[in-house]
PDB file of C-alpha atoms in Angstrom:
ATOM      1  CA  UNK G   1      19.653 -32.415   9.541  1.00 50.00           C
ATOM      2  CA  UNK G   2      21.603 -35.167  10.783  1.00 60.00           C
ATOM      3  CA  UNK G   3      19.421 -38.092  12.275  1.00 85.00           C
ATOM      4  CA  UNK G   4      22.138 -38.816  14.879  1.00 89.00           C
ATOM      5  CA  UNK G   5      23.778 -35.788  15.740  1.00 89.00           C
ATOM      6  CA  UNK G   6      19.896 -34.134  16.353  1.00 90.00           C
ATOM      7  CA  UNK G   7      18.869 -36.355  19.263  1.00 93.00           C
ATOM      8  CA  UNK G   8      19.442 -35.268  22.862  1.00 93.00           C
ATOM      9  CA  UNK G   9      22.380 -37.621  25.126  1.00 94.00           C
ATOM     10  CA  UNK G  10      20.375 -37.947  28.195  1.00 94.00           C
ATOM     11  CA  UNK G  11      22.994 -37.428  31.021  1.00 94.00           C
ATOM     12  CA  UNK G  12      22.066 -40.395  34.098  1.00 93.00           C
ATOM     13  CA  UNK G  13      22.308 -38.571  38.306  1.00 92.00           C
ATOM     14  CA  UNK G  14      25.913 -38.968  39.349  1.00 91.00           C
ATOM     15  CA  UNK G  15      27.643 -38.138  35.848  1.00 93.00           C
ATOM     16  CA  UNK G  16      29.026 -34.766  35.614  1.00 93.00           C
ATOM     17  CA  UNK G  17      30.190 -32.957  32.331  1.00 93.00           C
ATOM     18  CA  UNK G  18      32.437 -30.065  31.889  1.00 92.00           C
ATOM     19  CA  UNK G  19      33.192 -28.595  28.114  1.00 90.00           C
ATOM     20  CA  UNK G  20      35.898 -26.284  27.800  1.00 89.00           C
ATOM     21  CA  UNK G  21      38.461 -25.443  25.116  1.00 88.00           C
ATOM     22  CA  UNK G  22      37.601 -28.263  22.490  1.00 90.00           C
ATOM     23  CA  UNK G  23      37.814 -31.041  25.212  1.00 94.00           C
ATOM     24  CA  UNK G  24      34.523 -32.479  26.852  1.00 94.00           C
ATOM     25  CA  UNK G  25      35.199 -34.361  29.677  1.00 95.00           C
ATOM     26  CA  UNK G  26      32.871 -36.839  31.862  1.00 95.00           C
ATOM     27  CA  UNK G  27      33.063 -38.302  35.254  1.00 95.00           C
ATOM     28  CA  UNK G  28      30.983 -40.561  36.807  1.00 94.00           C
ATOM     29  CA  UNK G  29      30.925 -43.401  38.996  1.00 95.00           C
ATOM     30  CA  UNK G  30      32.751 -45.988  36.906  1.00 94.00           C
ATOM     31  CA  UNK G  31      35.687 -43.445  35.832  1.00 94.00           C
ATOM     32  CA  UNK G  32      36.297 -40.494  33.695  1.00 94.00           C
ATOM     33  CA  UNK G  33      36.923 -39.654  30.272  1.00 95.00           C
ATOM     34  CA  UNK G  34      37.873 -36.691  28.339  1.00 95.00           C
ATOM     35  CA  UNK G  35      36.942 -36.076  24.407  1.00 94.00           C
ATOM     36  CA  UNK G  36      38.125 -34.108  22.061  1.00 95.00           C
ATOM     37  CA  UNK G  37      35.581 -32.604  19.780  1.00 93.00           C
ATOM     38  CA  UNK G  38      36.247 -29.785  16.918  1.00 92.00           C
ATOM     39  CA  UNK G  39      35.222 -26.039  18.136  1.00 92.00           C
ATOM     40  CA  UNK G  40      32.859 -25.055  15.386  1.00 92.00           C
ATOM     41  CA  UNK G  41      30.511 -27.712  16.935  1.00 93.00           C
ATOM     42  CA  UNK G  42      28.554 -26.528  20.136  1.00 92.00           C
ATOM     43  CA  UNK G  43      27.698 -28.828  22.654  1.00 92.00           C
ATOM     44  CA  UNK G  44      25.140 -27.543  25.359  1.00 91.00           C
ATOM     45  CA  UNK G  45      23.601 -28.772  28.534  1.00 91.00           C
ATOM     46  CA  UNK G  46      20.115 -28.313  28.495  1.00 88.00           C
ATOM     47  CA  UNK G  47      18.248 -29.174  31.539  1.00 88.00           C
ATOM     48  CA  UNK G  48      19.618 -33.235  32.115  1.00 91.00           C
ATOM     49  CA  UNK G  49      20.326 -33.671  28.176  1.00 93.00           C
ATOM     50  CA  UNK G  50      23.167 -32.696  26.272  1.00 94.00           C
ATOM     51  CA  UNK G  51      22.711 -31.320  22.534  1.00 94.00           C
ATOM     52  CA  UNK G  52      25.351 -30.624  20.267  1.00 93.00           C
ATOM     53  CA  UNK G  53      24.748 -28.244  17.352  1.00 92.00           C
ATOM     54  CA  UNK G  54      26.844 -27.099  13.787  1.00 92.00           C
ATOM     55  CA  UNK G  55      26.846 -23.585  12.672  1.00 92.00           C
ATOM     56  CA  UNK G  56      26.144 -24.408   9.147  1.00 92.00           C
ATOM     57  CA  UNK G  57      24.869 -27.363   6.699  1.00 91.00           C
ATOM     58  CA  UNK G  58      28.457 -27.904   4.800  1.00 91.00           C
ATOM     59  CA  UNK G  59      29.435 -31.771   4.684  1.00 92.00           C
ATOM     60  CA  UNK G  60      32.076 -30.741   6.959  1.00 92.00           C
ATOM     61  CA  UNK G  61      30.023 -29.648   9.622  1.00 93.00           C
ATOM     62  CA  UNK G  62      27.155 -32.412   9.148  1.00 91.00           C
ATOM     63  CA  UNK G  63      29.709 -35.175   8.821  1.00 91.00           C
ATOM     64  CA  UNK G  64      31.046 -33.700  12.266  1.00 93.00           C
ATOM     65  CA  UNK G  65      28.160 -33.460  13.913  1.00 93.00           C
ATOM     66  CA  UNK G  66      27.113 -37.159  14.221  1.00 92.00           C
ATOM     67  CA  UNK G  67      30.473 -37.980  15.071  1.00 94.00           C
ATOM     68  CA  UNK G  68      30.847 -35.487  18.251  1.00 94.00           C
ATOM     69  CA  UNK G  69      27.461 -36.503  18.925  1.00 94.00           C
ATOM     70  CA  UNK G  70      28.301 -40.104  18.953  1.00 95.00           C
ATOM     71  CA  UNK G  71      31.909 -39.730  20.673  1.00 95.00           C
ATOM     72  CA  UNK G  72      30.082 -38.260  23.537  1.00 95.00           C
ATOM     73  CA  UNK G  73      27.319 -40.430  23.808  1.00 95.00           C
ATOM     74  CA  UNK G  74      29.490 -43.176  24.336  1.00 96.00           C
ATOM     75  CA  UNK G  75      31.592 -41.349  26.961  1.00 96.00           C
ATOM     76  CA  UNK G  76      28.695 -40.496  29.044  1.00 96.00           C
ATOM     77  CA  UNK G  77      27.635 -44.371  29.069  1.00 96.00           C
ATOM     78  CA  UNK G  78      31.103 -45.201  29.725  1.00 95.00           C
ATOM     79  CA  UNK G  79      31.520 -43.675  32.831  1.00 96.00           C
ATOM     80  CA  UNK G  80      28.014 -44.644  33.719  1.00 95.00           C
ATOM     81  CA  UNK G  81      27.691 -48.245  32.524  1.00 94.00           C
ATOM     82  CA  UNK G  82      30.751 -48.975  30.997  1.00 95.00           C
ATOM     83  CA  UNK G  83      31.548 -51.174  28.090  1.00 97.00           C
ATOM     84  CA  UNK G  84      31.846 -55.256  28.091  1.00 97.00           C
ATOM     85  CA  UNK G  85      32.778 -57.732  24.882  1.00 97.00           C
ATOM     86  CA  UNK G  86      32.101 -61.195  25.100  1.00 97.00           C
ATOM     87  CA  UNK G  87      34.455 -63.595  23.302  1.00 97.00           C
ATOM     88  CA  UNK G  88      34.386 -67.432  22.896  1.00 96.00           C
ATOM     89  CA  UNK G  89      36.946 -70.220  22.424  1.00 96.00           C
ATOM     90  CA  UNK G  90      36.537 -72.701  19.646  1.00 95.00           C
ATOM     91  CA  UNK G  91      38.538 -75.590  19.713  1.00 93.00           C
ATOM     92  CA  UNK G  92      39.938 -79.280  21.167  1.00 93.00           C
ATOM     93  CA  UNK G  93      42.675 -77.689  24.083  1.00 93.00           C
ATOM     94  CA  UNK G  94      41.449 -74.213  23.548  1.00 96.00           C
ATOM     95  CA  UNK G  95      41.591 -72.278  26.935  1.00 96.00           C
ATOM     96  CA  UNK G  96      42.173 -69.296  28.753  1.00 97.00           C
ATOM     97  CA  UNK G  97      42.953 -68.648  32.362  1.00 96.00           C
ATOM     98  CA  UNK G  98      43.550 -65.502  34.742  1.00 96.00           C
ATOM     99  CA  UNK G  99      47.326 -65.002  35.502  1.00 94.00           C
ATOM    100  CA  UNK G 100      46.676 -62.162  38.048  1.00 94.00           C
ATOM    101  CA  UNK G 101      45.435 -59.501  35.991  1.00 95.00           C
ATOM    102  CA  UNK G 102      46.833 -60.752  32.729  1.00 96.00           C
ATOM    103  CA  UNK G 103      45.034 -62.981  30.174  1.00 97.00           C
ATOM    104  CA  UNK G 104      46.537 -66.512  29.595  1.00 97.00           C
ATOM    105  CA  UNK G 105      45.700 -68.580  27.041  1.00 96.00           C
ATOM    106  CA  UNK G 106      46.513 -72.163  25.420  1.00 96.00           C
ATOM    107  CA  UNK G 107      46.014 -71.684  21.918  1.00 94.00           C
ATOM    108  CA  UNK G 108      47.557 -74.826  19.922  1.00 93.00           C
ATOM    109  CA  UNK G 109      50.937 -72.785  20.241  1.00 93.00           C
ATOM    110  CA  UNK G 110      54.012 -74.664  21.696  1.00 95.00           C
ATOM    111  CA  UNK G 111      53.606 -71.629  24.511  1.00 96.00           C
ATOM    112  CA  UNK G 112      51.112 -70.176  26.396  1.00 96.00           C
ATOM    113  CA  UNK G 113      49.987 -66.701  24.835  1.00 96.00           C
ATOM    114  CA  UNK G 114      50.130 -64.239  27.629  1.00 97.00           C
ATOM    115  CA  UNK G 115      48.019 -60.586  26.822  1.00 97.00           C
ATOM    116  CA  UNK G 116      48.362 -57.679  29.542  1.00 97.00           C
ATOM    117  CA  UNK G 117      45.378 -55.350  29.358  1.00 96.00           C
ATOM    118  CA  UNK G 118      46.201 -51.629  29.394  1.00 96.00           C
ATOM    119  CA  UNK G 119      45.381 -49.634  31.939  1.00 94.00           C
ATOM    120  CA  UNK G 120      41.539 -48.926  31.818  1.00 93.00           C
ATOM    121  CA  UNK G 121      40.664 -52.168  30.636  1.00 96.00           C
ATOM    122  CA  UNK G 122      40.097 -55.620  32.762  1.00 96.00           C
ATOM    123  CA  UNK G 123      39.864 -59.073  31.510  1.00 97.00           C
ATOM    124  CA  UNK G 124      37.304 -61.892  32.820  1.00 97.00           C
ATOM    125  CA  UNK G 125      37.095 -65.555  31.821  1.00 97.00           C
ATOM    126  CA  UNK G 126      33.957 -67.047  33.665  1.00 96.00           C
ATOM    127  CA  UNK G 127      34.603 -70.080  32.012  1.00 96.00           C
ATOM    128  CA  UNK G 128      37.629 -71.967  30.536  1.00 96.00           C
ATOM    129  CA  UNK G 129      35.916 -71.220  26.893  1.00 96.00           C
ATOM    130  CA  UNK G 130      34.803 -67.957  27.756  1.00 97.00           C
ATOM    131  CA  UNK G 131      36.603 -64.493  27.980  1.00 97.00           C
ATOM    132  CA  UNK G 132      35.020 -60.672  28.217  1.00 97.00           C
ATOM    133  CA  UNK G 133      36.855 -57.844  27.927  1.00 97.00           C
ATOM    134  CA  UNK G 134      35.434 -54.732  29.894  1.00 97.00           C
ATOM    135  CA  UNK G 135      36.360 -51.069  30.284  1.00 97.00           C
ATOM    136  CA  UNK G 136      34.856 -47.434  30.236  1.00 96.00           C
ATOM    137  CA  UNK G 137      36.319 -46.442  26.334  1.00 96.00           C
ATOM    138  CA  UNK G 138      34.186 -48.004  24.073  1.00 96.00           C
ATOM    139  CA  UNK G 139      37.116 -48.084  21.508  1.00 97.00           C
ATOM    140  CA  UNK G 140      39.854 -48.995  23.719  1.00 97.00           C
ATOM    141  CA  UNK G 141      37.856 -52.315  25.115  1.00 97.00           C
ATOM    142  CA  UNK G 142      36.625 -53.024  21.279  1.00 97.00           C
ATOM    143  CA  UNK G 143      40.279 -52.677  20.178  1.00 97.00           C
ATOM    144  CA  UNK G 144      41.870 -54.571  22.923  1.00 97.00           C
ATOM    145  CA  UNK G 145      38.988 -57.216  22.200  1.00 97.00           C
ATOM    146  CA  UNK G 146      40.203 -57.185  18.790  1.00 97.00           C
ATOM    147  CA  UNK G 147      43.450 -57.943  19.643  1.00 97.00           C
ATOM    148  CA  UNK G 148      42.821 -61.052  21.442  1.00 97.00           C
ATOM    149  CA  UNK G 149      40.789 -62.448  18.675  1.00 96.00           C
ATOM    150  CA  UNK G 150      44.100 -61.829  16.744  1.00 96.00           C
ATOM    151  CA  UNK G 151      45.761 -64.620  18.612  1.00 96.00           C
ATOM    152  CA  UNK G 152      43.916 -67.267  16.574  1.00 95.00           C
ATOM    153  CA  UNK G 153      41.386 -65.944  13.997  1.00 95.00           C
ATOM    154  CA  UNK G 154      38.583 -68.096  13.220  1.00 94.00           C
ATOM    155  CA  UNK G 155      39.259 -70.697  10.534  1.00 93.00           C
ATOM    156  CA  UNK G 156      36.991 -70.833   7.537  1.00 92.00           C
ATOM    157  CA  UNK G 157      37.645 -74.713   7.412  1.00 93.00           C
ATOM    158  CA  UNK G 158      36.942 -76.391  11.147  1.00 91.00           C
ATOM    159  CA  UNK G 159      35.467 -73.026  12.836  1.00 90.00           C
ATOM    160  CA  UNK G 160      38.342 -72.863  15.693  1.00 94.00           C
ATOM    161  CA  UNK G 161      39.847 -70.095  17.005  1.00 95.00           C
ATOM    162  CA  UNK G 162      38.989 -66.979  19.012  1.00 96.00           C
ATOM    163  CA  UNK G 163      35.688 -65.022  17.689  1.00 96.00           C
ATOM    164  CA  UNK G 164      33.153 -63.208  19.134  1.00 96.00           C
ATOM    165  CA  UNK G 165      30.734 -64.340  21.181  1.00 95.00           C
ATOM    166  CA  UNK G 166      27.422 -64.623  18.499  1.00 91.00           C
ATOM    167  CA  UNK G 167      29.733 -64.448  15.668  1.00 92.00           C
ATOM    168  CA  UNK G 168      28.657 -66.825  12.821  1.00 93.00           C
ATOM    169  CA  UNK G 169      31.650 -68.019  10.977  1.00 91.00           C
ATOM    170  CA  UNK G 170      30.618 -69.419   7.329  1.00 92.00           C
ATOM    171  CA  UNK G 171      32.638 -72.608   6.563  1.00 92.00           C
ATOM    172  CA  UNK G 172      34.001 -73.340   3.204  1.00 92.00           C
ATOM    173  CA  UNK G 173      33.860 -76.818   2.112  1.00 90.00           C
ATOM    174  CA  UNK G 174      36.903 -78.718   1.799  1.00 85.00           C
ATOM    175  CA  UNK G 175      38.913 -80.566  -1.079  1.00 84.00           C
ATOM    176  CA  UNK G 176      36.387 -82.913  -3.220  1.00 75.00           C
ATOM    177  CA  UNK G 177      39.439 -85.571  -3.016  1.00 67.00           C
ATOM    178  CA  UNK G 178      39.337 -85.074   0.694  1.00 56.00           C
ATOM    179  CA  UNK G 179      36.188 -86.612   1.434  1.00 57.00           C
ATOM    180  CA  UNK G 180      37.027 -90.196  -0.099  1.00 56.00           C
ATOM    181  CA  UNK G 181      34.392 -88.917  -3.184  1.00 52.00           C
ATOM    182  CA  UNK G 182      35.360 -89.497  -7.128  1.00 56.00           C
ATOM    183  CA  UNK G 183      39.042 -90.666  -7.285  1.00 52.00           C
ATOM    184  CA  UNK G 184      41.730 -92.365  -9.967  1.00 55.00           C
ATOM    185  CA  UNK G 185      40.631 -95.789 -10.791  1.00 53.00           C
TER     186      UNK G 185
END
């Protein structure tokens, strides 16, 4: 049986959950979310846990399962905790600024690069260097995240450039000739 799809979502006071016709939908107190899950999968409310079951072992159904499972996992601690990715500026003039509820930022362009966040998600920049990206939809926040590290990807030579915050960026060494090593005499 499927490691994932087997354990119980524990559902926190305040969240409510409604299943009906292939949709599962979840309020709470940060928002509310609706899923849609396939209807050979069961999901039941049992006690303050939710368990979702298959009707039979075929890789269809187990494949399935984990996924529904996980899908509503992460709308339940959506609407309850909701979702936040940290991202960090690397780089001499590198900055980003709030410009009302838009995201501003001075990437080495000859303009400013100007992201609006769709609706659900909110930007943050505690610091000049620093930007988060939060939201209830885990994949809406990690692909809006995404996005802004899409301004200026990493480089593999100096390191600069928009990455996430943690994110260990291996550097490739540069041209032999470059260093002032083993030239023409």
């Amino acid at each position: 049986m499927s490691r994932i799809g087997r354990q119980p979502i524990a559902v926190p006071n305040g969240v409510t959950v409604n299943m009906d016709n292939g949709v599962f939908k979840v309020k709470g107190p940060k928002g509310e979310l609706s899923v849609p899950y396939n209807t050979e999968l069961t999901i039941k409310k049992d006690g303050d846990n939710l368990v979702v079951e298959r009707p039979s072992d075929q890789q269809r159904h187990r494949a399935l399962h984990g996924l529904t499972r996980t899908l509503v996992a992460n709308a339940v601690k959506g609407v309850s905790d909701g979702y936040t990715i940290n991202l960090e500026l690397k780089g001499v003039g590198f900055r980003a600024k709030m410009a009302g509820k838009n995201l501003e930022m001075a990437m080495g362009y000859s303009h400013p690069v100007i992201i609006e966040p769709p609706a659900g998600v909110t930007f943050a920049v505690p610091e000049p260097t620093k930007i988060d990206v939060s939201g209830i939809d885990k994949q809406l926040v990690g692909q809006v995240a995404a996005n802004v590290r899409k301004v200026r990807k990493p480089d593999v030579y100096h390191g600069k450039g928009v990455r996430f915050a943690g994110e260990k960026i291996a550097l490739k060494a540069g041209k032999a000739g470059a260093t002032g090593g083993k030239g023409k005499k």
